[in-house]
Short mmCIF file of C-alpha atoms in Angstrom, two decimals:
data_model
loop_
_atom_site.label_atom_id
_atom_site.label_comp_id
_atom_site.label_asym_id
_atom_site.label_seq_id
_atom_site.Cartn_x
_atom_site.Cartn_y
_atom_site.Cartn_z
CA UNK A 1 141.97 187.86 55.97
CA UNK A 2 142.90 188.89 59.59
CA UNK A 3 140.27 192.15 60.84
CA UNK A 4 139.96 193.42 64.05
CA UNK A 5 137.38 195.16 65.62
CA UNK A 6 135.51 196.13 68.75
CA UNK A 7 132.03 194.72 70.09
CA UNK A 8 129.81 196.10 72.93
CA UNK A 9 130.17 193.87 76.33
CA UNK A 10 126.38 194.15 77.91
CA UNK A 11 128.53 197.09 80.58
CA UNK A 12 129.15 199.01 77.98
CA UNK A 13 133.07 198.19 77.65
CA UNK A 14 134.34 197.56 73.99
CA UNK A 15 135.82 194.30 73.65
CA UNK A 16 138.55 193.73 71.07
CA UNK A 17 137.98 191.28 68.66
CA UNK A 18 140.63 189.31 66.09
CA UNK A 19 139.14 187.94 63.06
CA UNK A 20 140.26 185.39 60.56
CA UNK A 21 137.73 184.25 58.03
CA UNK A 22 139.65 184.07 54.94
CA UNK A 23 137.54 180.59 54.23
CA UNK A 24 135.96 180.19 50.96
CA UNK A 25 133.24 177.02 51.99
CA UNK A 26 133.14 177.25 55.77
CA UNK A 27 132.25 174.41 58.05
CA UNK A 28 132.37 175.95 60.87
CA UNK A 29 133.33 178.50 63.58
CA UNK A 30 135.98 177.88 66.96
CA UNK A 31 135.90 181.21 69.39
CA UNK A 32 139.29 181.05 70.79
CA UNK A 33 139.23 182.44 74.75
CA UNK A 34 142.89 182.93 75.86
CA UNK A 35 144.24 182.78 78.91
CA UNK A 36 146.00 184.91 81.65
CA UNK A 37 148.57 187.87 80.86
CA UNK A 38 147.98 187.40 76.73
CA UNK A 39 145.86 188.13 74.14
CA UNK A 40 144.06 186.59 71.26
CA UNK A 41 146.70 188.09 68.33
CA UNK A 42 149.03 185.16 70.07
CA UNK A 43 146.64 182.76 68.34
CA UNK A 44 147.21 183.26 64.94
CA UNK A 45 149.29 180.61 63.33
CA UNK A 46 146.61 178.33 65.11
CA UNK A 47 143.63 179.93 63.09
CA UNK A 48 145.65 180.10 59.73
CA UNK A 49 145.91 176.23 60.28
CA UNK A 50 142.22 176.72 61.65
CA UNK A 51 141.28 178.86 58.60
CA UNK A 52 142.99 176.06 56.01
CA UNK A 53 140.84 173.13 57.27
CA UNK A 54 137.65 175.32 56.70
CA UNK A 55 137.05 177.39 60.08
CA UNK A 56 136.55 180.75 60.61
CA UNK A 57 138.29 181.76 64.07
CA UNK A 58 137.42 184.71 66.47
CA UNK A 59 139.16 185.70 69.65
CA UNK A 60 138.92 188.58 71.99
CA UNK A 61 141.05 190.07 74.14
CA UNK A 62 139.18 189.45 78.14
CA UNK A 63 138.33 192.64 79.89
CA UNK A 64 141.80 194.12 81.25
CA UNK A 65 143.88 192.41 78.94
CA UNK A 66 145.02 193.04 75.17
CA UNK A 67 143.47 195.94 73.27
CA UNK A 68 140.23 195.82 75.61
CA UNK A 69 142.13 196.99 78.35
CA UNK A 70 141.19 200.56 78.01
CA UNK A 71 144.05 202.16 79.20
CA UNK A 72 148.08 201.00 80.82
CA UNK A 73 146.13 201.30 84.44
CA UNK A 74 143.37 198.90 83.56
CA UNK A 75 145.79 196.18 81.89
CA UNK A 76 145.65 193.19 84.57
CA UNK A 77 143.06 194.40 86.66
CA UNK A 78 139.40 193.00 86.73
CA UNK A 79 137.09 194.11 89.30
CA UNK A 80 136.80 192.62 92.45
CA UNK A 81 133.07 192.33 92.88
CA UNK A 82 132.11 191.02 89.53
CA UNK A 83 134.97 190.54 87.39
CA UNK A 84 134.97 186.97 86.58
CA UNK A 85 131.14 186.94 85.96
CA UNK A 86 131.88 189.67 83.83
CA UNK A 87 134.27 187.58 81.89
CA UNK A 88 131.92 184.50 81.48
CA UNK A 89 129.45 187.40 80.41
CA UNK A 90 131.32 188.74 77.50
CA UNK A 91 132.70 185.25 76.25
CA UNK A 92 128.33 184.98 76.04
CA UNK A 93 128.29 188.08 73.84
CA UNK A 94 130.92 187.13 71.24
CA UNK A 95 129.02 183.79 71.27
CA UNK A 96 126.13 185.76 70.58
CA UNK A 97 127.65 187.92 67.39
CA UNK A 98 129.20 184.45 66.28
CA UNK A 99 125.59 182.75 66.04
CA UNK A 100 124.11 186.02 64.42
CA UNK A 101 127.24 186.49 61.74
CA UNK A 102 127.71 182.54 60.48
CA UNK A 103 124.04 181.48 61.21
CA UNK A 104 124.12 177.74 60.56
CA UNK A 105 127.68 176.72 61.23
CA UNK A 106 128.90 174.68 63.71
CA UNK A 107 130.26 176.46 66.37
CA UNK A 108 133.13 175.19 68.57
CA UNK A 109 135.51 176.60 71.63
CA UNK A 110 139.35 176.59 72.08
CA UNK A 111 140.14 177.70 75.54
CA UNK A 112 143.24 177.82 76.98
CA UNK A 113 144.44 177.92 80.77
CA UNK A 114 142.66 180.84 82.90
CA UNK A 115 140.19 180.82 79.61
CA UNK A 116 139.28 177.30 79.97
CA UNK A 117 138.33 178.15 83.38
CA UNK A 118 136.09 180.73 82.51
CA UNK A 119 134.24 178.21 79.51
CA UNK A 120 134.36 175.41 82.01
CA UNK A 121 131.51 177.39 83.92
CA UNK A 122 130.68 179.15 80.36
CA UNK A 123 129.44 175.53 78.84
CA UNK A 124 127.52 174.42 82.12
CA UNK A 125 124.86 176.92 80.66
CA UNK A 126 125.52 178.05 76.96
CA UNK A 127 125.05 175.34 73.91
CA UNK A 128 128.27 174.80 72.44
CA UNK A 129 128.68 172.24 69.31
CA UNK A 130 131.75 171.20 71.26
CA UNK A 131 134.79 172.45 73.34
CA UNK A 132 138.24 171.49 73.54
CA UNK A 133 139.78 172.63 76.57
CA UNK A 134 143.71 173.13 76.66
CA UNK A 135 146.29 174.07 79.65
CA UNK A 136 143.52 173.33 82.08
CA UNK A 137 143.97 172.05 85.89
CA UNK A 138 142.68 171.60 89.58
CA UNK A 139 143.58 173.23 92.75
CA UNK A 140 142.71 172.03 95.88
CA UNK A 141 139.62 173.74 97.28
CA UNK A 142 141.13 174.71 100.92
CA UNK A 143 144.27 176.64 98.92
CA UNK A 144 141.53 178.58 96.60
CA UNK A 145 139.17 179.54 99.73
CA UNK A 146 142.72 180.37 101.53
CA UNK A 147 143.75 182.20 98.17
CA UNK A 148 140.33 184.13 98.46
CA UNK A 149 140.70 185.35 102.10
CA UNK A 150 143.73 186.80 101.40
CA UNK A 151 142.63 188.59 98.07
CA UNK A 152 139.69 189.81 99.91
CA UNK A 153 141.68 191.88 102.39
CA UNK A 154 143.86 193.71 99.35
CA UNK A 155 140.43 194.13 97.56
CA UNK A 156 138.44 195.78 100.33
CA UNK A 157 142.28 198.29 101.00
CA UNK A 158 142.32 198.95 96.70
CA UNK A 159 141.23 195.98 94.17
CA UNK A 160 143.56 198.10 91.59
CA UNK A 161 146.59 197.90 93.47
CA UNK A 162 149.73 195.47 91.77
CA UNK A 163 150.52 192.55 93.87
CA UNK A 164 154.13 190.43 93.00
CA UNK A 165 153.38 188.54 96.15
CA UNK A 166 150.31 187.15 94.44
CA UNK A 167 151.88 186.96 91.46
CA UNK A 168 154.81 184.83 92.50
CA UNK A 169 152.10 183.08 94.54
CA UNK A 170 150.55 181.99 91.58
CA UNK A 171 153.93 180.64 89.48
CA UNK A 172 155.33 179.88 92.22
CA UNK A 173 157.78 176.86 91.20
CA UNK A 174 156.67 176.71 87.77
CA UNK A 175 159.96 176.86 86.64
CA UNK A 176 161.66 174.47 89.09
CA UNK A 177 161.83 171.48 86.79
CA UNK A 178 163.50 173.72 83.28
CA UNK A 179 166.79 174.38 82.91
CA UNK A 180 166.79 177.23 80.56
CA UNK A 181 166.95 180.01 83.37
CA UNK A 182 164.08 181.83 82.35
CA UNK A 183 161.22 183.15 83.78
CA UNK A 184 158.92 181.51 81.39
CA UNK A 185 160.37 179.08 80.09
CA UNK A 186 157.50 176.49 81.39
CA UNK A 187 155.50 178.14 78.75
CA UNK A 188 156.78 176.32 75.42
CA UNK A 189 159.86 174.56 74.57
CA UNK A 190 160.07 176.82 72.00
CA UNK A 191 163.27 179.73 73.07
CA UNK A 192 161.36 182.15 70.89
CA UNK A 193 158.19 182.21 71.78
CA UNK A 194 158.68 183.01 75.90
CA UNK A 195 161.34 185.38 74.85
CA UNK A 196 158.81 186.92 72.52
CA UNK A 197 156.25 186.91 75.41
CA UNK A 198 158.45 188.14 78.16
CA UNK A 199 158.73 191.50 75.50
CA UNK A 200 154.97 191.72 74.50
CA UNK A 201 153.68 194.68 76.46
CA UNK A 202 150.55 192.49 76.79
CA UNK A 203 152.19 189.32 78.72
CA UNK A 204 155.29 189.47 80.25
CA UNK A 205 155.04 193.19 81.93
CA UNK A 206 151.48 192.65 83.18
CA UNK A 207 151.24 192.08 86.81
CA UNK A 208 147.68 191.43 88.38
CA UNK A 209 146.04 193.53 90.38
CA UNK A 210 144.52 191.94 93.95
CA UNK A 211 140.87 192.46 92.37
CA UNK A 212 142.10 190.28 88.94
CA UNK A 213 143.82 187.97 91.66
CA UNK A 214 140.89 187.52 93.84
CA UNK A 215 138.40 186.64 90.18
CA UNK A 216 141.27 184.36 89.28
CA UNK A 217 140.39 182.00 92.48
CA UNK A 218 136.73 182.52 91.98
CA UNK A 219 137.01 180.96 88.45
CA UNK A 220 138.77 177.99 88.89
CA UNK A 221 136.92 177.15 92.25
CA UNK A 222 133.84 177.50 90.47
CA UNK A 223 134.62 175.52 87.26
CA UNK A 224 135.49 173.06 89.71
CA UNK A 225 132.24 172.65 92.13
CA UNK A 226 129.90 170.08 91.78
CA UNK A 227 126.61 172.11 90.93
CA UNK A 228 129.03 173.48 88.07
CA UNK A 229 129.80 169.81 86.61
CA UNK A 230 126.21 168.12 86.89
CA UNK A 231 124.75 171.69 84.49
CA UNK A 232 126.57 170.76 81.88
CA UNK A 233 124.92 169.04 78.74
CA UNK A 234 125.47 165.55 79.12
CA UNK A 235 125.77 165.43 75.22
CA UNK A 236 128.66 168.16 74.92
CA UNK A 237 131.58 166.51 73.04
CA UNK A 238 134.53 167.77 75.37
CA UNK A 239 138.44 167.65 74.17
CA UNK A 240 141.21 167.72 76.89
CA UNK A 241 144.17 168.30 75.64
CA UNK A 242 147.63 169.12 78.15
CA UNK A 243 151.51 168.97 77.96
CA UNK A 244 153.06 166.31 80.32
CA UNK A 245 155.51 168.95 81.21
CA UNK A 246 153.04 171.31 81.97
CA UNK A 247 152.99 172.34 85.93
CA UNK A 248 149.35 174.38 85.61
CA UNK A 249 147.76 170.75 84.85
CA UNK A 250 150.38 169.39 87.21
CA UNK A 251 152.28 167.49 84.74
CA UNK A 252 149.62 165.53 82.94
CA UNK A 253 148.14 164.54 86.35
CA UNK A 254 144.87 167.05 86.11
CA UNK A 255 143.79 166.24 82.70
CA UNK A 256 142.42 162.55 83.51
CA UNK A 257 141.12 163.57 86.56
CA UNK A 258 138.71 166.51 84.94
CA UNK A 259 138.06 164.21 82.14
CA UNK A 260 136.42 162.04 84.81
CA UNK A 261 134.89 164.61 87.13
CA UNK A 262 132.95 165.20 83.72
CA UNK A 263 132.32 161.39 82.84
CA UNK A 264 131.00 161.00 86.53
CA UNK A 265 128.71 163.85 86.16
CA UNK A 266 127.62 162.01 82.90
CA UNK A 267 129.13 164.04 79.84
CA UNK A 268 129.12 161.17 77.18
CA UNK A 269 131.73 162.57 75.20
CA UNK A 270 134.84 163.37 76.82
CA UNK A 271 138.22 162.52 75.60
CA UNK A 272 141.65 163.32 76.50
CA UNK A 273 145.05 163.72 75.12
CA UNK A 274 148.44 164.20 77.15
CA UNK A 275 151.88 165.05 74.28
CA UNK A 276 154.60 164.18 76.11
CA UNK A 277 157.57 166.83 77.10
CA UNK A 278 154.95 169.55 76.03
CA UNK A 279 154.84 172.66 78.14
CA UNK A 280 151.49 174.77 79.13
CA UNK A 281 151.14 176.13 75.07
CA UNK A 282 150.63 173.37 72.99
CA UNK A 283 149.56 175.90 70.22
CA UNK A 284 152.89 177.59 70.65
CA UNK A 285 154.44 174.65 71.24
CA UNK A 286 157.51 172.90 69.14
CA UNK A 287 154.67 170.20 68.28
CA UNK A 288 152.40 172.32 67.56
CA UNK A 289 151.76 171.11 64.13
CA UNK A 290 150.54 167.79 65.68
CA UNK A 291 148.08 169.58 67.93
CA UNK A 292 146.97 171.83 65.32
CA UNK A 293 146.53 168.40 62.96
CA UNK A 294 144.72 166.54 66.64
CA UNK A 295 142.26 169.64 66.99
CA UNK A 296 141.17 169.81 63.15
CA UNK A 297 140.51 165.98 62.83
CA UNK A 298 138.26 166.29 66.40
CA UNK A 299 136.26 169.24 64.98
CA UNK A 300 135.93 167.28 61.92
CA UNK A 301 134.49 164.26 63.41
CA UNK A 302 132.16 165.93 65.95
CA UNK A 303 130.75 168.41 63.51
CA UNK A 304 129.49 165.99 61.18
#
């Protein structure tokens, strides 16, 4: 059965929440963080599959995106102060309700792109029975700290105002290698799912604002720092999985190296997995069946 409903972040916002827990004899729980310009409602042929093989899925919708964006204003924006410890801060309180509703289950994360950012600093200090991180990447630290002084400026002027420079700044060439012609077509393979997200009023209309611009740097430089790496558990069984067509990971090229960022800061348990011609969503992708089949058997194994 797919529910929705809304759950108190600790600032008082109401997060949106999708449910599916149509499972008879559960064996565990995945919390599903999406990533940037979408919502968790995207994810759910992936927790029917999810749901089949004995899970019960939640996802929210991040602060100013989805349904927890409280009005048209707020969609894309994040504050500029304390947005993306905000975000790490609510993915804590769904944790939270997950451990207090299925006491005793197994409790995974599937993050994907800007949300594995966010659960790459999330799992450095929250016990997780394992994560599998998809769409994830590197950036070098000079062109975040660069993207920061810039984002700083607009934020200090008005963190809610929309920036396309900064938008095109941050897909910028994305498309390059496709030949379909469209704007997001590095998204999937798959013609109907970027037309479908080019007409959600959720993704393809939402343009960030410079104070969601300005938390987007912050996240990735910090799931990328040293201090962030060495906190977390060095048992934590850690999935990568990435498209080799897939510019956010830089075509397959990221994927080893964060696999061995976290082997070198002694994680035990990290594997990786790379499915060739793939695009950034390998749920939405036209192998997705594979990758839905490659995420079930890993939560199998590592929750036994």
């Amino acid at each position: 059965m797919y529910k929705q409903m809304k759950l108190k972040a600790t600032d008082g916002l109401d997060l949106h929440l999708h449910i599916w827990d149509e499972v008879k004899n559960p064996v565990g729980v995945v919390q599903i963080v999406h990533g940037m310009a979408e919502h968790g409602a995207r994810y759910g042929l992936f927790a029917e599959r999810l749901n089949q093989a004995g899970y019960i899925v939640v996802a929210d919708d991040h602060r100013g995106f989805g349904k927890s964006a409280i009005d048209e204003a707020s969609l894309g924006h994040l504050d500029g102060e304390t947005g993306f410890k905000n975000m790490v801060e609510d993915e804590v309180v769904v944790r939270t309700y997950l451990k207090e509703t299925y006491p005793g289950l197994p409790y995974f994360i599937f993050a994907h792109s800007m949300g594995s950012f966010i659960i790459r600093t999330f799992m450095a200090k929250h016990q997780v029975d394992g994560v599998i991180l998809s769409g994830s990447g590197l950036q070098p630290i000079a062109l975040l700290k660069m993207g920061q002084m810039i984002t700083k400026q607009r934020v200090k002027k008005d963190d809610r105002k929309r920036s396309g420079f900064l938008n095109k700044l941050a897909f910028w060439g994305y498309n390059k290698p496709f030949n379909e012609n469209h704007r997001f077509s590095w998204l999937s393979r798959d013609v109907a799912i970027y037309e479908a997200y080019e007409q959600d009023p959720f993704c393809g209309p939402v343009v960030g604002t410079s104070g969601f611009f300005h938390n987007l740097f912050e996240a990735v430089k910090v799931s990328q720092q040293k201090e962030t790496l060495e906190s977390v558990p060095k048992d934590l069984p850690v999935l990568l999985l990435s498209g080799s067509d897939d510019p956010v990971g830089h075509f397959g090229k990221d994927t080893p190296k964060i696999a061995l960022s976290l082997e070198k800061a002694g994680v035990e348990d990290v594997t990786y997995k790379i499915y060739e011609d793939a695009r950034h969503e390998l749920v939405n992708e036209i192998c997705k069946e594979t990758v839905f089949q490659d995420v079930i058997d890993w939560l199998d194994e590592k929750r036994r």
